[in-house]
């Protein structure tokens, strides 16, 4: 079934985009429940928002490097994370050998193994059947409050969807720029061409000035 969601448009974003900023702001897939809650609260999102938004993992894929920590050398007593379904771990080990990041860097697996292409609540159903992919997915079961939200969304897809829409809009308002700061991007993943051109021109000017200085000395 097609879902139509109305969201505000025209968010002013920065005109600089760096990979290192993403890594500093996004939680790692190896995070514990406390780390996840902390990460989201720094962006004014609640623990419930965090569980609701994690449901986005109902679609999409992941590279092996994000979860092989659970498949090889997990702990002194167990090679595989014992909280993961052994059958699921067996399947993942077949797709992602222990050296996969080195030899198969482009291999990916679906994050929701039940219904990978549908925006539904099966991500939560998977979680409660030990089919969560990341340590951070599994972490949602390790705290009673977070687990209560997971159970709520297993029971009612409708409640998850209505909360998901609200949390997505809330997330879209994080650190939004105002006035003449930044720009409204034409493609949300990329800064506009004009600002790239402006940055390149500034770089050129600096290079030319540095060149002039060298020539003068
Ligand atoms: C709770 C903390 C979260 C963690 C630790 C996390 C971690 C990850 C990781 C490791 C991947 C796979 C990256 C890769 O190896 O290629 C991923 C993919 C993805 N995540 Fe999250 N994520 C989180 C929250 C979110 C939120 C809040 C959303 C959106 C509302 C989201 C949406 C997605 C989507 C759509 C993909 C798939 C991208 C694709 O198919 O290319 N995630 N996430």
mmCIF file of C-alpha atoms and ligand atoms in Angstrom:
data_model
loop_
_atom_site.group_PDB
_atom_site.id
_atom_site.type_symbol
_atom_site.label_atom_id
_atom_site.label_comp_id
_atom_site.label_asym_id
_atom_site.label_seq_id
_atom_site.Cartn_x
_atom_site.Cartn_y
_atom_site.Cartn_z
ATOM 1 C CA UNK A 1 0.000 0.000 0.000
ATOM 2 C CA UNK A 2 1.286 3.490 -0.865
ATOM 3 C CA UNK A 3 1.736 5.898 2.046
ATOM 4 C CA UNK A 4 1.556 9.636 1.430
ATOM 5 C CA UNK A 5 3.194 11.816 4.060
ATOM 6 C CA UNK A 6 2.953 15.606 4.097
ATOM 7 C CA UNK A 7 6.146 17.239 5.389
ATOM 8 C CA UNK A 8 7.280 20.878 5.561
ATOM 9 C CA UNK A 9 9.507 21.947 2.645
ATOM 10 C CA UNK A 10 12.209 24.621 2.343
ATOM 11 C CA UNK A 11 14.577 23.629 5.186
ATOM 12 C CA UNK A 12 17.641 25.905 5.163
ATOM 13 C CA UNK A 13 20.752 23.746 5.284
ATOM 14 C CA UNK A 14 24.485 24.432 5.446
ATOM 15 C CA UNK A 15 26.481 24.998 2.252
ATOM 16 C CA UNK A 16 29.394 22.937 3.558
ATOM 17 C CA UNK A 17 29.136 19.157 3.795
ATOM 18 C CA UNK A 18 31.897 17.038 5.350
ATOM 19 C CA UNK A 19 32.067 13.289 5.899
ATOM 20 C CA UNK A 20 33.775 13.853 9.273
ATOM 21 C CA UNK A 21 30.771 15.896 10.525
ATOM 22 C CA UNK A 22 28.473 12.958 9.756
ATOM 23 C CA UNK A 23 30.663 10.573 11.731
ATOM 24 C CA UNK A 24 30.794 12.989 14.667
ATOM 25 C CA UNK A 25 27.000 13.415 14.761
ATOM 26 C CA UNK A 26 25.564 10.000 13.862
ATOM 27 C CA UNK A 27 25.470 7.118 16.364
ATOM 28 C CA UNK A 28 27.569 4.055 15.517
ATOM 29 C CA UNK A 29 25.907 0.670 14.830
ATOM 30 C CA UNK A 30 27.957 -0.670 17.750
ATOM 31 C CA UNK A 31 26.213 1.677 20.236
ATOM 32 C CA UNK A 32 24.595 0.607 23.491
ATOM 33 C CA UNK A 33 21.079 1.719 24.506
ATOM 34 C CA UNK A 34 22.506 4.456 26.766
ATOM 35 C CA UNK A 35 24.735 5.765 23.970
ATOM 36 C CA UNK A 36 21.810 5.851 21.520
ATOM 37 C CA UNK A 37 19.539 7.691 23.957
ATOM 38 C CA UNK A 38 22.376 10.171 24.649
ATOM 39 C CA UNK A 39 23.039 10.731 20.949
ATOM 40 C CA UNK A 40 19.389 11.464 20.195
ATOM 41 C CA UNK A 41 18.854 13.641 23.269
ATOM 42 C CA UNK A 42 21.764 15.862 22.157
ATOM 43 C CA UNK A 43 19.577 16.614 19.117
ATOM 44 C CA UNK A 44 16.473 17.142 21.302
ATOM 45 C CA UNK A 45 14.932 13.806 20.343
ATOM 46 C CA UNK A 46 13.439 11.582 23.069
ATOM 47 C CA UNK A 47 14.167 7.910 23.755
ATOM 48 C CA UNK A 48 10.790 7.098 22.197
ATOM 49 C CA UNK A 49 11.669 9.146 19.078
ATOM 50 C CA UNK A 50 14.844 7.044 18.870
ATOM 51 C CA UNK A 51 12.918 3.748 18.880
ATOM 52 C CA UNK A 52 10.335 5.139 16.442
ATOM 53 C CA UNK A 53 12.984 6.420 14.014
ATOM 54 C CA UNK A 54 15.024 3.205 14.196
ATOM 55 C CA UNK A 55 11.988 1.685 12.454
ATOM 56 C CA UNK A 56 13.371 3.331 9.273
ATOM 57 C CA UNK A 57 15.548 0.212 9.113
ATOM 58 C CA UNK A 58 12.430 -1.503 7.743
ATOM 59 C CA UNK A 59 13.899 -0.640 4.322
ATOM 60 C CA UNK A 60 17.425 -0.336 2.978
ATOM 61 C CA UNK A 61 20.683 -2.188 3.168
ATOM 62 C CA UNK A 62 23.895 -2.323 5.166
ATOM 63 C CA UNK A 63 27.512 -3.101 4.381
ATOM 64 C CA UNK A 64 29.122 -6.044 6.213
ATOM 65 C CA UNK A 65 31.469 -3.835 8.249
ATOM 66 C CA UNK A 66 28.520 -2.455 10.231
ATOM 67 C CA UNK A 67 27.658 -5.808 11.824
ATOM 68 C CA UNK A 68 30.572 -8.297 11.478
ATOM 69 C CA UNK A 69 31.451 -7.401 15.106
ATOM 70 C CA UNK A 70 28.502 -9.692 15.992
ATOM 71 C CA UNK A 71 29.617 -12.559 13.731
ATOM 72 C CA UNK A 72 33.335 -13.056 14.436
ATOM 73 C CA UNK A 73 35.286 -12.894 17.706
ATOM 74 C CA UNK A 74 32.278 -11.436 19.531
ATOM 75 C CA UNK A 75 33.510 -12.387 23.014
ATOM 76 C CA UNK A 76 35.890 -14.756 24.758
ATOM 77 C CA UNK A 77 33.065 -17.265 25.280
ATOM 78 C CA UNK A 78 31.224 -16.906 21.954
ATOM 79 C CA UNK A 79 32.367 -16.208 18.393
ATOM 80 C CA UNK A 80 28.843 -15.035 17.477
ATOM 81 C CA UNK A 81 26.644 -12.628 19.476
ATOM 82 C CA UNK A 82 24.435 -15.075 21.426
ATOM 83 C CA UNK A 83 21.508 -12.642 21.287
ATOM 84 C CA UNK A 84 21.342 -13.089 17.482
ATOM 85 C CA UNK A 85 19.313 -15.971 16.009
ATOM 86 C CA UNK A 86 21.861 -18.730 15.145
ATOM 87 C CA UNK A 87 20.155 -19.312 11.775
ATOM 88 C CA UNK A 88 20.357 -15.600 10.940
ATOM 89 C CA UNK A 89 24.021 -15.480 12.032
ATOM 90 C CA UNK A 90 24.725 -18.503 9.820
ATOM 91 C CA UNK A 91 23.136 -16.741 6.832
ATOM 92 C CA UNK A 92 25.024 -13.483 7.499
ATOM 93 C CA UNK A 93 28.351 -15.310 7.898
ATOM 94 C CA UNK A 94 27.789 -16.906 4.464
ATOM 95 C CA UNK A 95 27.220 -13.496 2.831
ATOM 96 C CA UNK A 96 29.905 -11.670 4.838
ATOM 97 C CA UNK A 97 33.053 -13.755 5.493
ATOM 98 C CA UNK A 98 35.291 -12.572 8.345
ATOM 99 C CA UNK A 99 37.544 -10.620 5.968
ATOM 100 C CA UNK A 100 34.624 -9.240 3.942
ATOM 101 C CA UNK A 101 35.332 -5.535 4.507
ATOM 102 C CA UNK A 102 38.715 -6.027 2.863
ATOM 103 C CA UNK A 103 37.739 -8.315 -0.022
ATOM 104 C CA UNK A 104 34.029 -7.574 -0.566
ATOM 105 C CA UNK A 105 33.644 -3.917 0.464
ATOM 106 C CA UNK A 106 30.521 -3.483 -1.684
ATOM 107 C CA UNK A 107 28.535 -6.463 -0.404
ATOM 108 C CA UNK A 108 25.294 -5.454 1.303
ATOM 109 C CA UNK A 109 22.429 -7.209 3.083
ATOM 110 C CA UNK A 110 18.826 -6.128 3.687
ATOM 111 C CA UNK A 111 18.311 -4.669 7.144
ATOM 112 C CA UNK A 112 14.742 -6.015 7.506
ATOM 113 C CA UNK A 113 15.094 -9.675 6.615
ATOM 114 C CA UNK A 114 11.304 -10.293 6.762
ATOM 115 C CA UNK A 115 9.975 -7.634 4.329
ATOM 116 C CA UNK A 116 13.025 -5.706 3.039
ATOM 117 C CA UNK A 117 11.162 -3.527 0.546
ATOM 118 C CA UNK A 118 8.069 -2.568 2.576
ATOM 119 C CA UNK A 119 7.620 0.363 4.963
ATOM 120 C CA UNK A 120 5.972 -1.695 7.709
ATOM 121 C CA UNK A 121 6.461 -2.773 11.349
ATOM 122 C CA UNK A 122 8.320 -6.014 10.511
ATOM 123 C CA UNK A 123 11.617 -4.421 11.601
ATOM 124 C CA UNK A 124 10.228 -4.560 15.170
ATOM 125 C CA UNK A 125 8.828 -8.077 14.638
ATOM 126 C CA UNK A 126 12.312 -9.124 13.479
ATOM 127 C CA UNK A 127 13.906 -7.513 16.557
ATOM 128 C CA UNK A 128 11.743 -9.515 18.948
ATOM 129 C CA UNK A 129 12.694 -12.703 17.061
ATOM 130 C CA UNK A 130 16.456 -12.078 17.409
ATOM 131 C CA UNK A 131 16.684 -10.882 13.806
ATOM 132 C CA UNK A 132 18.033 -7.397 14.517
ATOM 133 C CA UNK A 133 21.095 -6.676 12.352
ATOM 134 C CA UNK A 134 23.170 -4.163 14.339
ATOM 135 C CA UNK A 135 24.239 -4.112 17.986
ATOM 136 C CA UNK A 136 22.286 -0.811 18.054
ATOM 137 C CA UNK A 137 19.099 -2.552 16.815
ATOM 138 C CA UNK A 138 19.473 -5.317 19.388
ATOM 139 C CA UNK A 139 20.085 -2.628 22.053
ATOM 140 C CA UNK A 140 16.424 -1.561 21.827
ATOM 141 C CA UNK A 141 15.521 -4.762 23.701
ATOM 142 C CA UNK A 142 18.024 -4.234 26.518
ATOM 143 C CA UNK A 143 16.153 -1.459 28.345
ATOM 144 C CA UNK A 144 12.594 -1.929 29.692
ATOM 145 C CA UNK A 145 11.336 1.480 28.497
ATOM 146 C CA UNK A 146 12.711 1.084 24.975
ATOM 147 C CA UNK A 147 11.463 -2.528 24.809
ATOM 148 C CA UNK A 148 7.942 -1.361 25.772
ATOM 149 C CA UNK A 149 7.938 0.879 22.669
ATOM 150 C CA UNK A 150 9.225 -1.978 20.488
ATOM 151 C CA UNK A 151 6.386 -4.198 21.778
ATOM 152 C CA UNK A 152 3.852 -1.438 21.128
ATOM 153 C CA UNK A 153 4.958 -1.213 17.478
ATOM 154 C CA UNK A 154 4.953 -5.005 17.057
ATOM 155 C CA UNK A 155 1.296 -4.920 18.150
ATOM 156 C CA UNK A 156 0.262 -1.893 16.094
ATOM 157 C CA UNK A 157 1.790 -0.909 12.771
ATOM 158 C CA UNK A 158 -0.694 1.969 12.651
ATOM 159 C CA UNK A 159 0.657 3.510 15.880
ATOM 160 C CA UNK A 160 4.242 3.182 14.613
ATOM 161 C CA UNK A 161 3.387 4.859 11.298
ATOM 162 C CA UNK A 162 1.628 7.815 12.912
ATOM 163 C CA UNK A 163 4.511 8.300 15.394
ATOM 164 C CA UNK A 164 7.086 7.815 12.613
ATOM 165 C CA UNK A 165 5.611 10.654 10.548
ATOM 166 C CA UNK A 166 5.701 13.037 13.551
ATOM 167 C CA UNK A 167 9.255 12.003 14.523
ATOM 168 C CA UNK A 168 10.494 12.411 10.932
ATOM 169 C CA UNK A 169 9.120 15.979 10.848
ATOM 170 C CA UNK A 170 10.726 16.660 14.255
ATOM 171 C CA UNK A 171 14.047 15.251 12.982
ATOM 172 C CA UNK A 172 13.787 17.463 9.878
ATOM 173 C CA UNK A 173 13.814 20.489 12.229
ATOM 174 C CA UNK A 174 17.171 19.647 13.858
ATOM 175 C CA UNK A 175 19.585 22.595 13.763
ATOM 176 C CA UNK A 176 17.729 24.220 10.891
ATOM 177 C CA UNK A 177 19.338 27.452 9.668
ATOM 178 C CA UNK A 178 17.345 30.696 9.459
ATOM 179 C CA UNK A 179 17.369 34.079 7.717
ATOM 180 C CA UNK A 180 20.135 34.301 5.145
ATOM 181 C CA UNK A 181 22.241 31.507 6.690
ATOM 182 C CA UNK A 182 22.979 28.541 4.419
ATOM 183 C CA UNK A 183 20.617 27.648 1.598
ATOM 184 C CA UNK A 184 17.583 25.563 0.663
ATOM 185 C CA UNK A 185 19.122 22.612 -1.179
ATOM 186 C CA UNK A 186 17.745 21.519 -4.543
ATOM 187 C CA UNK A 187 18.868 17.976 -3.701
ATOM 188 C CA UNK A 188 18.942 17.435 0.062
ATOM 189 C CA UNK A 189 22.102 15.300 -0.117
ATOM 190 C CA UNK A 190 24.200 17.817 -2.039
ATOM 191 C CA UNK A 191 25.060 21.501 -1.596
ATOM 192 C CA UNK A 192 23.808 23.618 -4.512
ATOM 193 C CA UNK A 193 26.038 24.025 -7.555
ATOM 194 C CA UNK A 194 26.258 27.788 -7.093
ATOM 195 C CA UNK A 195 27.796 27.376 -3.612
ATOM 196 C CA UNK A 196 30.247 24.786 -4.923
ATOM 197 C CA UNK A 197 31.216 27.249 -7.674
ATOM 198 C CA UNK A 198 31.592 30.042 -5.085
ATOM 199 C CA UNK A 199 33.769 27.830 -2.855
ATOM 200 C CA UNK A 200 35.908 26.809 -5.855
ATOM 201 C CA UNK A 201 36.345 30.491 -6.845
ATOM 202 C CA UNK A 202 37.486 31.336 -3.295
ATOM 203 C CA UNK A 203 39.948 28.444 -3.381
ATOM 204 C CA UNK A 204 41.266 29.675 -6.743
ATOM 205 C CA UNK A 205 41.672 33.192 -5.371
ATOM 206 C CA UNK A 206 43.620 31.893 -2.353
ATOM 207 C CA UNK A 207 45.790 29.721 -4.587
ATOM 208 C CA UNK A 208 46.489 32.686 -6.864
ATOM 209 C CA UNK A 209 47.337 34.897 -3.871
ATOM 210 C CA UNK A 210 49.612 32.203 -2.419
ATOM 211 C CA UNK A 211 51.231 31.838 -5.861
ATOM 212 C CA UNK A 212 51.778 35.605 -6.051
ATOM 213 C CA UNK A 213 53.385 35.594 -2.633
ATOM 214 C CA UNK A 214 55.766 32.804 -3.627
ATOM 215 C CA UNK A 215 56.600 34.628 -6.864
ATOM 216 C CA UNK A 216 57.289 37.882 -4.974
ATOM 217 C CA UNK A 217 59.615 36.365 -2.363
HETATM 218 C C1 LIG B 1 19.396 4.630 16.046
HETATM 219 C C2 LIG B 1 20.566 4.923 15.534
HETATM 220 C C3 LIG B 1 20.949 4.493 14.164
HETATM 221 C C4 LIG B 1 22.058 3.776 13.834
HETATM 222 C C5 LIG B 1 23.135 3.297 14.795
HETATM 223 C C6 LIG B 1 22.012 3.548 12.407
HETATM 224 C C7 LIG B 1 22.967 2.861 11.706
HETATM 225 C C8 LIG B 1 22.864 2.551 10.366
HETATM 226 C C9 LIG B 1 23.867 1.808 9.614
HETATM 227 C C10 LIG B 1 25.189 1.297 10.178
HETATM 228 C C11 LIG B 1 23.398 1.647 8.363
HETATM 229 C C12 LIG B 1 24.077 0.889 7.220
HETATM 230 C C13 LIG B 1 25.239 1.674 6.675
HETATM 231 C C14 LIG B 1 26.043 0.786 5.766
HETATM 232 O O1 LIG B 1 26.798 -0.056 6.255
HETATM 233 O O2 LIG B 1 25.912 0.923 4.540
HETATM 234 C C15 LIG B 1 22.111 2.300 8.290
HETATM 235 C C16 LIG B 1 21.342 2.351 7.158
HETATM 236 C C17 LIG B 1 20.178 3.060 7.072
HETATM 237 N N1 LIG B 1 19.600 3.822 8.064
HETATM 238 FE FE1 LIG B 1 20.203 3.923 9.989
HETATM 239 N N2 LIG B 1 20.895 4.140 11.888
HETATM 240 C C18 LIG B 1 20.223 4.737 12.918
HETATM 241 C C19 LIG B 1 19.064 5.492 12.818
HETATM 242 C C20 LIG B 1 18.434 5.771 11.630
HETATM 243 C C21 LIG B 1 17.392 6.763 11.473
HETATM 244 C C22 LIG B 1 16.916 7.700 12.568
HETATM 245 C C23 LIG B 1 16.993 6.703 10.183
HETATM 246 C C24 LIG B 1 15.948 7.536 9.469
HETATM 247 C C25 LIG B 1 14.845 7.932 10.072
HETATM 248 C C26 LIG B 1 17.772 5.672 9.521
HETATM 249 C C27 LIG B 1 17.628 5.274 8.234
HETATM 250 C C28 LIG B 1 18.460 4.394 7.566
HETATM 251 C C29 LIG B 1 18.254 3.944 6.201
HETATM 252 C C30 LIG B 1 17.085 4.320 5.292
HETATM 253 C C31 LIG B 1 19.340 3.119 5.888
HETATM 254 C C32 LIG B 1 19.579 2.369 4.559
HETATM 255 C C33 LIG B 1 20.389 3.187 3.595
HETATM 256 C C34 LIG B 1 20.584 2.440 2.263
HETATM 257 O O3 LIG B 1 19.859 1.508 1.947
HETATM 258 O O4 LIG B 1 21.487 2.847 1.511
HETATM 259 N N3 LIG B 1 18.653 5.131 10.434
HETATM 260 N N4 LIG B 1 21.819 2.847 9.516
#
